[in-house]
C-alpha cells in the first residue's frame, strides 16, 4: 500500500513537498485553508485584469523553483521580465535595472559617492564571499557576524546612502523588513545573488504556477481539499491523526506541516523545546492595495521604490505597474499594486479597505499627481501571516533548530527554515518530503 501523507498548507512549501512525495509514489492529500492553492503565490482577477497582490517575480537564483516548474511541465509559464525599475530620489523617478551593475552605475538613482564606494569596497567584499548563498544563508554565512544589522554594518562601511537607498529599498519592498532589524550576513547574501540577476514573471500571474503544481500532484493520484482548516495534528507511532474545524478527523501515515511557524506550534502537538524554537520566528503582517486604472500608469518602470526619507516613503515603499510585467495580465487600462512601508504595514493589515486607500493613495499622489482620478476600482489584499524577518541573530537561531526532536512521522516546511523567499519555501518543502521518504524506506 502506498505511503499516505497529509500536507497541511498548499503554499509554495506545501506544493513542493506534495509534488516530491507524489513523484516518489506516495499518496498525497493537500489540506488548504483558503479556497485555492498558492499562499502568497496567488493571483486574483480585478475587472478583467490579473492581479498578483503579493509575490511579483521569481529570481534567476530560484534554481529549485525552476526545476520544480520543469518537472510538472510548467516551464512554459515562466517568461523573462525586463527588470526595469526605478528609485524615487530628488522628487523624480530614476530608472535602473536591479542586478545590472552597469545600469546602477549609470543611473541617477544613486549618488556618485555611493557608486564609487560600491565599486571600490562592496563589490570586492561580495566577490570574496564566494561560498555565501542566499538559498542557504545559515550554513554559508561563515565568518560573518550575524548579530549585527545591515544598518549598523552599512553605515560603518559604506555610509547612510547605502542603508537608505539600497538596503532599505530592497528589504522593505520585498520582505517588509527594516535594515535595523535585518541580519547583515543575510543582506550580503541577497546582494551577492543580485550581482548577476535576471527576473521572471509567470504567464497569467504567479498563481498559475501554483495551480500547475497542484494539478500535477492530482495527476499522480493526489488530492487537494480546500478550503479545509486543520485544528490539531497528533503524531503517534503508527500514524498521524488530523482534526478539522468542526470536529471531523482523518488518519494518514505521516504529515508535513507547511504552515507558518506560529500555526505549526499551535496545531502540531510538538514538544516544549520545538515550540520554544518556533516562538523565535518573527513575522510582520501586511496588506497591499490594487488599483485598477482607466489607462496605463505614467512612466516606463515596472516597480517604483520610495526611500523612507522621502515624502511618499513615509507611507509607501513601492508601487508595481502590472501592465509592464508580462503581456496579457492587463488587457487594457492599467493596474497598480501598492506596498505600504514596513513601519505601518501591521496597522494597514488591520484597516478597513476604505481606510487603506485613504492612507496610501495620498502618498502615491505625491509621486504620480492626478493618479487618484484614474482609479476605477480598488481592492485590498491582506497577508496576516506576514513576511518572515531574518533579524540579527536569526541565522544562529536557524542553526539551533533540532529536527531530531520532531516526531518521526512529522516534518516541518516553510520559508522560515531556509530563506524568506519562494525559493526558500520550495527548498524547505523538498527537505520535508525527503525526511518522510527516508522514514518510509
Short mmCIF file of N, CA and C in Angstrom, two decimals, residues 293-433:
data_model
loop_
_atom_site.label_atom_id
_atom_site.label_comp_id
_atom_site.label_asym_id
_atom_site.label_seq_id
_atom_site.Cartn_x
_atom_site.Cartn_y
_atom_site.Cartn_z
N UNK A 293 -6.88 51.04 -13.17
CA UNK A 293 -6.84 52.36 -13.78
C UNK A 293 -7.52 52.36 -15.14
N UNK A 294 -7.99 53.52 -15.56
CA UNK A 294 -8.64 53.63 -16.87
C UNK A 294 -7.63 53.75 -18.01
N UNK A 295 -6.36 53.86 -17.68
CA UNK A 295 -5.28 53.93 -18.67
C UNK A 295 -3.99 53.45 -18.00
N UNK A 296 -2.97 53.11 -18.77
CA UNK A 296 -1.72 52.67 -18.14
C UNK A 296 -1.12 53.75 -17.25
N UNK A 297 -0.39 53.32 -16.24
CA UNK A 297 0.27 54.26 -15.34
C UNK A 297 1.36 55.03 -16.08
N UNK A 298 1.62 56.27 -15.69
CA UNK A 298 2.71 57.03 -16.32
C UNK A 298 4.06 56.41 -16.00
N UNK A 299 5.02 56.66 -16.89
CA UNK A 299 6.36 56.13 -16.67
C UNK A 299 6.63 54.89 -17.50
N UNK A 300 7.87 54.36 -17.38
CA UNK A 300 8.24 53.16 -18.12
C UNK A 300 8.77 52.07 -17.20
N UNK A 301 8.56 52.21 -15.90
CA UNK A 301 9.07 51.25 -14.93
C UNK A 301 8.00 50.21 -14.61
N UNK A 302 8.47 49.05 -14.14
CA UNK A 302 7.55 48.06 -13.56
C UNK A 302 7.38 48.33 -12.07
N UNK A 303 8.50 48.49 -11.35
CA UNK A 303 8.43 48.77 -9.92
C UNK A 303 9.11 50.08 -9.59
N UNK A 304 8.45 50.90 -8.78
CA UNK A 304 9.00 52.17 -8.34
C UNK A 304 9.10 52.13 -6.81
N UNK A 305 10.32 52.29 -6.28
CA UNK A 305 10.55 52.22 -4.84
C UNK A 305 10.76 53.61 -4.26
N UNK A 306 10.32 53.78 -3.00
CA UNK A 306 10.42 55.07 -2.33
C UNK A 306 11.25 54.94 -1.05
N UNK A 307 12.40 55.59 -0.98
CA UNK A 307 13.16 55.60 0.28
C UNK A 307 12.30 56.21 1.39
N UNK A 308 12.56 55.80 2.62
CA UNK A 308 11.72 56.25 3.73
C UNK A 308 11.95 57.71 4.10
N UNK A 309 13.05 58.32 3.62
CA UNK A 309 13.30 59.72 3.92
C UNK A 309 12.73 60.66 2.86
N UNK A 310 11.84 60.13 1.99
CA UNK A 310 11.11 60.95 1.03
C UNK A 310 9.65 61.02 1.46
N UNK A 311 8.91 62.06 1.05
CA UNK A 311 7.50 62.16 1.46
C UNK A 311 6.64 60.94 1.11
N UNK A 312 6.72 60.38 -0.12
CA UNK A 312 5.90 59.18 -0.35
C UNK A 312 6.32 58.01 0.52
N UNK A 313 7.61 57.93 0.84
CA UNK A 313 8.15 56.79 1.56
C UNK A 313 7.75 56.69 3.01
N UNK A 314 7.13 57.75 3.54
CA UNK A 314 6.65 57.68 4.92
C UNK A 314 5.52 56.66 5.05
N UNK A 315 4.76 56.47 3.96
CA UNK A 315 3.64 55.54 3.98
C UNK A 315 3.79 54.42 2.95
N UNK A 316 4.50 54.68 1.88
CA UNK A 316 4.53 53.77 0.73
C UNK A 316 5.96 53.40 0.42
N UNK A 317 6.23 52.10 0.30
CA UNK A 317 7.60 51.70 -0.04
C UNK A 317 7.74 51.39 -1.53
N UNK A 318 6.67 50.94 -2.18
CA UNK A 318 6.79 50.58 -3.60
C UNK A 318 5.43 50.53 -4.25
N UNK A 319 5.44 50.70 -5.57
CA UNK A 319 4.25 50.50 -6.39
C UNK A 319 4.69 49.74 -7.64
N UNK A 320 3.89 48.75 -8.05
CA UNK A 320 4.19 47.94 -9.24
C UNK A 320 3.12 48.17 -10.29
N UNK A 321 3.55 48.39 -11.53
CA UNK A 321 2.63 48.55 -12.66
C UNK A 321 2.56 47.22 -13.40
N UNK A 322 1.50 46.46 -13.16
CA UNK A 322 1.45 45.08 -13.67
C UNK A 322 1.29 45.01 -15.18
N UNK A 323 0.83 46.08 -15.83
CA UNK A 323 0.73 46.05 -17.29
C UNK A 323 2.10 45.99 -17.94
N UNK A 324 3.17 46.27 -17.16
CA UNK A 324 4.53 46.24 -17.71
C UNK A 324 5.30 45.01 -17.30
N UNK A 325 4.65 44.07 -16.61
CA UNK A 325 5.38 42.89 -16.13
C UNK A 325 5.48 41.83 -17.22
N UNK A 326 4.38 41.45 -17.77
CA UNK A 326 4.37 40.47 -18.85
C UNK A 326 3.07 40.65 -19.62
N UNK A 327 3.06 40.43 -20.95
CA UNK A 327 1.85 40.66 -21.73
C UNK A 327 0.69 39.77 -21.27
N UNK A 328 -0.51 40.33 -21.36
CA UNK A 328 -1.71 39.55 -21.10
C UNK A 328 -2.30 39.71 -19.72
N UNK A 329 -1.52 40.22 -18.76
CA UNK A 329 -2.06 40.37 -17.41
C UNK A 329 -3.12 41.46 -17.36
N UNK A 330 -2.87 42.55 -18.09
CA UNK A 330 -3.77 43.70 -18.08
C UNK A 330 -4.13 44.03 -19.52
N UNK A 331 -5.23 43.46 -20.02
CA UNK A 331 -5.57 43.63 -21.44
C UNK A 331 -5.76 45.09 -21.85
N UNK A 332 -6.32 45.91 -20.97
CA UNK A 332 -6.49 47.33 -21.27
C UNK A 332 -6.46 48.12 -19.96
N UNK A 333 -6.15 49.42 -20.09
CA UNK A 333 -6.05 50.25 -18.90
C UNK A 333 -4.77 49.96 -18.13
N UNK A 334 -4.82 50.16 -16.84
CA UNK A 334 -3.64 49.94 -16.01
C UNK A 334 -4.01 49.25 -14.71
N UNK A 335 -2.99 48.77 -14.01
CA UNK A 335 -3.20 48.08 -12.73
C UNK A 335 -1.96 48.30 -11.86
N UNK A 336 -2.15 48.95 -10.73
CA UNK A 336 -1.07 49.19 -9.80
C UNK A 336 -1.29 48.38 -8.53
N UNK A 337 -0.20 47.89 -7.95
CA UNK A 337 -0.24 47.27 -6.63
C UNK A 337 0.66 48.09 -5.72
N UNK A 338 0.10 48.58 -4.61
CA UNK A 338 0.81 49.44 -3.68
C UNK A 338 1.21 48.64 -2.44
N UNK A 339 2.48 48.83 -2.02
CA UNK A 339 3.02 48.15 -0.85
C UNK A 339 3.31 49.18 0.24
N UNK A 340 2.71 49.03 1.43
CA UNK A 340 2.94 50.01 2.50
C UNK A 340 4.33 49.89 3.11
N UNK A 341 4.82 50.98 3.68
CA UNK A 341 6.10 50.97 4.38
C UNK A 341 6.03 50.00 5.56
N UNK A 342 7.14 49.31 5.86
CA UNK A 342 7.12 48.31 6.93
C UNK A 342 6.64 48.85 8.28
N UNK A 343 7.00 50.11 8.58
CA UNK A 343 6.62 50.67 9.88
C UNK A 343 5.10 50.69 10.08
N UNK A 344 4.35 50.88 9.00
CA UNK A 344 2.89 50.96 9.14
C UNK A 344 2.19 49.72 8.63
N UNK A 345 2.94 48.74 8.08
CA UNK A 345 2.32 47.57 7.45
C UNK A 345 1.39 46.81 8.41
N UNK A 346 1.78 46.54 9.68
CA UNK A 346 0.87 45.82 10.56
C UNK A 346 -0.45 46.57 10.78
N UNK A 347 -0.39 47.89 10.85
CA UNK A 347 -1.62 48.67 11.03
C UNK A 347 -2.47 48.60 9.77
N UNK A 348 -1.82 48.69 8.60
CA UNK A 348 -2.56 48.62 7.34
C UNK A 348 -3.28 47.28 7.22
N UNK A 349 -2.64 46.21 7.70
CA UNK A 349 -3.24 44.87 7.60
C UNK A 349 -4.55 44.76 8.38
N UNK A 350 -4.79 45.67 9.32
CA UNK A 350 -6.00 45.61 10.14
C UNK A 350 -7.04 46.64 9.77
N UNK A 351 -6.72 47.57 8.85
CA UNK A 351 -7.65 48.64 8.49
C UNK A 351 -8.74 48.15 7.55
N UNK A 352 -9.87 48.86 7.58
CA UNK A 352 -10.93 48.64 6.60
C UNK A 352 -10.42 49.08 5.22
N UNK A 353 -10.97 48.49 4.13
CA UNK A 353 -10.47 48.83 2.79
C UNK A 353 -10.45 50.32 2.49
N UNK A 354 -11.50 51.04 2.86
CA UNK A 354 -11.53 52.47 2.59
C UNK A 354 -10.43 53.22 3.31
N UNK A 355 -10.13 52.79 4.53
CA UNK A 355 -9.07 53.43 5.30
C UNK A 355 -7.69 53.14 4.71
N UNK A 356 -7.50 51.94 4.13
CA UNK A 356 -6.23 51.62 3.46
C UNK A 356 -6.01 52.57 2.29
N UNK A 357 -7.06 52.76 1.47
CA UNK A 357 -6.96 53.67 0.33
C UNK A 357 -6.70 55.10 0.79
N UNK A 358 -7.39 55.52 1.85
CA UNK A 358 -7.19 56.89 2.36
C UNK A 358 -5.77 57.10 2.87
N UNK A 359 -5.13 56.05 3.33
CA UNK A 359 -3.78 56.16 3.86
C UNK A 359 -2.73 56.15 2.76
N UNK A 360 -2.90 55.27 1.76
CA UNK A 360 -1.85 55.05 0.76
C UNK A 360 -1.99 55.92 -0.49
N UNK A 361 -3.22 56.22 -0.90
CA UNK A 361 -3.39 56.99 -2.14
C UNK A 361 -2.77 58.38 -2.09
N UNK A 362 -2.92 59.13 -0.99
CA UNK A 362 -2.27 60.44 -0.97
C UNK A 362 -0.75 60.36 -1.12
N UNK A 363 -0.14 59.31 -0.59
CA UNK A 363 1.30 59.13 -0.76
C UNK A 363 1.64 58.90 -2.23
N UNK A 364 0.84 58.08 -2.90
CA UNK A 364 1.08 57.84 -4.33
C UNK A 364 0.88 59.11 -5.14
N UNK A 365 -0.09 59.93 -4.75
CA UNK A 365 -0.34 61.20 -5.46
C UNK A 365 0.88 62.11 -5.41
N UNK A 366 1.67 62.01 -4.37
CA UNK A 366 2.87 62.84 -4.28
C UNK A 366 3.87 62.51 -5.38
N UNK A 367 3.88 61.27 -5.83
CA UNK A 367 4.78 60.86 -6.91
C UNK A 367 4.10 60.90 -8.27
N UNK A 368 2.82 60.55 -8.30
CA UNK A 368 2.06 60.49 -9.55
C UNK A 368 0.82 61.38 -9.41
N UNK A 369 0.98 62.68 -9.56
CA UNK A 369 -0.16 63.59 -9.36
C UNK A 369 -1.33 63.26 -10.30
N UNK A 370 -2.53 63.27 -9.75
CA UNK A 370 -3.72 63.00 -10.54
C UNK A 370 -4.05 61.54 -10.70
N UNK A 371 -3.24 60.64 -10.13
CA UNK A 371 -3.46 59.21 -10.33
C UNK A 371 -4.79 58.77 -9.72
N UNK A 372 -5.22 59.42 -8.65
CA UNK A 372 -6.46 59.03 -8.00
C UNK A 372 -7.66 59.16 -8.91
N UNK A 373 -7.64 60.14 -9.82
CA UNK A 373 -8.76 60.35 -10.74
C UNK A 373 -8.85 59.25 -11.79
N UNK A 374 -7.79 58.48 -11.95
CA UNK A 374 -7.79 57.41 -12.95
C UNK A 374 -8.24 56.06 -12.38
N UNK A 375 -8.43 55.99 -11.07
CA UNK A 375 -8.80 54.73 -10.42
C UNK A 375 -10.26 54.41 -10.69
N UNK A 376 -10.51 53.23 -11.23
CA UNK A 376 -11.88 52.78 -11.48
C UNK A 376 -12.36 51.77 -10.45
N UNK A 377 -11.42 51.10 -9.81
CA UNK A 377 -11.78 50.13 -8.78
C UNK A 377 -10.56 49.83 -7.93
N UNK A 378 -10.78 49.49 -6.67
CA UNK A 378 -9.68 49.18 -5.75
C UNK A 378 -10.02 47.94 -4.94
N UNK A 379 -8.99 47.20 -4.53
CA UNK A 379 -9.20 46.02 -3.70
C UNK A 379 -7.99 45.85 -2.77
N UNK A 380 -8.26 45.50 -1.52
CA UNK A 380 -7.21 45.27 -0.52
C UNK A 380 -6.98 43.78 -0.38
N UNK A 381 -5.70 43.40 -0.30
CA UNK A 381 -5.31 42.00 -0.08
C UNK A 381 -4.51 41.93 1.21
N UNK A 382 -4.93 41.08 2.12
CA UNK A 382 -4.30 41.00 3.44
C UNK A 382 -3.39 39.76 3.53
N UNK A 383 -2.29 39.96 4.21
CA UNK A 383 -1.34 38.89 4.46
C UNK A 383 -1.07 38.85 5.96
N UNK A 384 -2.02 38.31 6.73
CA UNK A 384 -1.87 38.33 8.20
C UNK A 384 -0.71 37.51 8.71
N UNK A 385 -0.29 36.49 7.95
CA UNK A 385 0.86 35.70 8.37
C UNK A 385 2.17 36.46 8.17
N UNK A 386 2.14 37.44 7.30
CA UNK A 386 3.25 38.36 7.14
C UNK A 386 4.50 37.75 6.51
N UNK A 387 5.55 38.55 6.51
CA UNK A 387 6.85 38.14 5.98
C UNK A 387 7.76 37.75 7.14
N UNK A 388 8.49 36.66 6.97
CA UNK A 388 9.43 36.23 8.00
C UNK A 388 10.60 37.20 8.05
N UNK A 389 10.97 37.60 9.26
CA UNK A 389 12.04 38.57 9.46
C UNK A 389 13.34 37.85 9.83
N UNK A 390 14.36 38.01 9.01
CA UNK A 390 15.67 37.43 9.30
C UNK A 390 16.47 38.47 10.09
N UNK A 391 16.10 38.59 11.35
CA UNK A 391 16.64 39.62 12.24
C UNK A 391 18.08 39.27 12.65
N UNK A 392 18.82 40.24 13.20
CA UNK A 392 20.17 39.93 13.69
C UNK A 392 20.12 38.80 14.71
N UNK A 393 20.88 37.75 14.45
CA UNK A 393 20.87 36.57 15.29
C UNK A 393 20.01 35.44 14.76
N UNK A 394 19.22 35.70 13.69
CA UNK A 394 18.32 34.65 13.22
C UNK A 394 19.05 33.49 12.54
N UNK A 395 20.15 33.77 11.88
CA UNK A 395 20.89 32.67 11.25
C UNK A 395 21.41 31.71 12.32
N UNK A 396 21.87 32.26 13.44
CA UNK A 396 22.28 31.39 14.55
C UNK A 396 21.08 30.64 15.11
N UNK A 397 19.93 31.30 15.16
CA UNK A 397 18.70 30.64 15.60
C UNK A 397 18.38 29.46 14.68
N UNK A 398 18.56 29.65 13.39
CA UNK A 398 18.32 28.55 12.43
C UNK A 398 19.26 27.38 12.70
N UNK A 399 20.49 27.67 13.01
CA UNK A 399 21.46 26.59 13.25
C UNK A 399 21.09 25.78 14.49
N UNK A 400 20.31 26.37 15.37
CA UNK A 400 19.92 25.65 16.59
C UNK A 400 18.66 24.81 16.42
N UNK A 401 18.04 24.86 15.25
CA UNK A 401 16.85 24.05 15.03
C UNK A 401 17.23 22.57 15.07
N UNK A 402 16.51 21.80 15.89
CA UNK A 402 16.84 20.38 16.10
C UNK A 402 15.74 19.53 15.49
N UNK A 403 15.94 19.12 14.25
CA UNK A 403 14.94 18.30 13.55
C UNK A 403 14.72 16.96 14.25
N UNK A 404 15.73 16.48 14.96
CA UNK A 404 15.63 15.17 15.62
C UNK A 404 14.56 15.16 16.71
N UNK A 405 14.16 16.34 17.19
CA UNK A 405 13.14 16.39 18.23
C UNK A 405 11.72 16.25 17.67
N UNK A 406 11.57 16.31 16.37
CA UNK A 406 10.25 16.16 15.77
C UNK A 406 9.81 14.70 15.83
N UNK A 407 8.50 14.45 15.93
CA UNK A 407 8.02 13.07 15.80
C UNK A 407 8.47 12.48 14.47
N UNK A 408 8.72 11.19 14.45
CA UNK A 408 9.26 10.55 13.24
C UNK A 408 8.34 10.71 12.03
N UNK A 409 7.06 10.79 12.28
CA UNK A 409 6.10 10.84 11.17
C UNK A 409 5.66 12.27 10.84
N UNK A 410 6.41 13.24 11.28
CA UNK A 410 6.05 14.64 11.05
C UNK A 410 7.27 15.41 10.56
N UNK A 411 7.03 16.31 9.62
CA UNK A 411 8.08 17.20 9.12
C UNK A 411 7.53 18.61 9.03
N UNK A 412 8.38 19.57 9.25
CA UNK A 412 8.01 20.98 9.11
C UNK A 412 8.53 21.52 7.78
N UNK A 413 7.79 22.46 7.21
CA UNK A 413 8.23 23.13 5.98
C UNK A 413 7.76 24.57 6.04
N UNK A 414 8.58 25.46 5.51
CA UNK A 414 8.25 26.87 5.47
C UNK A 414 9.49 27.69 5.21
N UNK A 415 9.32 28.87 4.62
CA UNK A 415 10.48 29.69 4.30
C UNK A 415 11.28 30.07 5.54
N UNK A 416 10.64 30.08 6.71
CA UNK A 416 11.34 30.43 7.95
C UNK A 416 12.46 29.46 8.28
N UNK A 417 12.49 28.28 7.63
CA UNK A 417 13.53 27.28 7.86
C UNK A 417 14.74 27.44 6.94
N UNK A 418 14.60 28.27 5.90
CA UNK A 418 15.67 28.36 4.89
C UNK A 418 16.01 29.82 4.56
N UNK A 419 15.07 30.49 3.88
CA UNK A 419 15.27 31.86 3.42
C UNK A 419 13.89 32.43 3.12
N UNK A 420 13.62 33.72 3.39
CA UNK A 420 12.27 34.26 3.27
C UNK A 420 11.87 34.59 1.83
N UNK A 421 11.96 33.58 0.97
CA UNK A 421 11.67 33.73 -0.45
C UNK A 421 10.84 32.54 -0.90
N UNK A 422 10.29 32.62 -2.10
CA UNK A 422 9.61 31.47 -2.69
C UNK A 422 10.57 30.29 -2.78
N UNK A 423 11.80 30.57 -3.18
CA UNK A 423 12.80 29.51 -3.28
C UNK A 423 13.07 28.87 -1.93
N UNK A 424 13.15 29.69 -0.88
CA UNK A 424 13.35 29.14 0.45
C UNK A 424 12.21 28.23 0.86
N UNK A 425 10.98 28.63 0.54
CA UNK A 425 9.82 27.79 0.85
C UNK A 425 9.88 26.48 0.08
N UNK A 426 10.19 26.56 -1.22
CA UNK A 426 10.27 25.36 -2.04
C UNK A 426 11.33 24.41 -1.50
N UNK A 427 12.50 24.94 -1.17
CA UNK A 427 13.57 24.08 -0.66
C UNK A 427 13.18 23.43 0.66
N UNK A 428 12.47 24.16 1.50
CA UNK A 428 12.05 23.56 2.77
C UNK A 428 11.04 22.44 2.53
N UNK A 429 10.16 22.62 1.54
CA UNK A 429 9.21 21.56 1.22
C UNK A 429 9.88 20.31 0.69
N UNK A 430 10.87 20.50 -0.15
CA UNK A 430 11.61 19.35 -0.68
C UNK A 430 12.35 18.61 0.44
N UNK A 431 12.91 19.37 1.39
CA UNK A 431 13.62 18.75 2.51
C UNK A 431 12.64 17.98 3.41
N UNK A 432 11.44 18.55 3.61
CA UNK A 432 10.44 17.86 4.44
C UNK A 432 10.01 16.55 3.79
N UNK A 433 9.81 16.58 2.48
CA UNK A 433 9.44 15.35 1.76
C UNK A 433 10.55 14.30 1.88
#
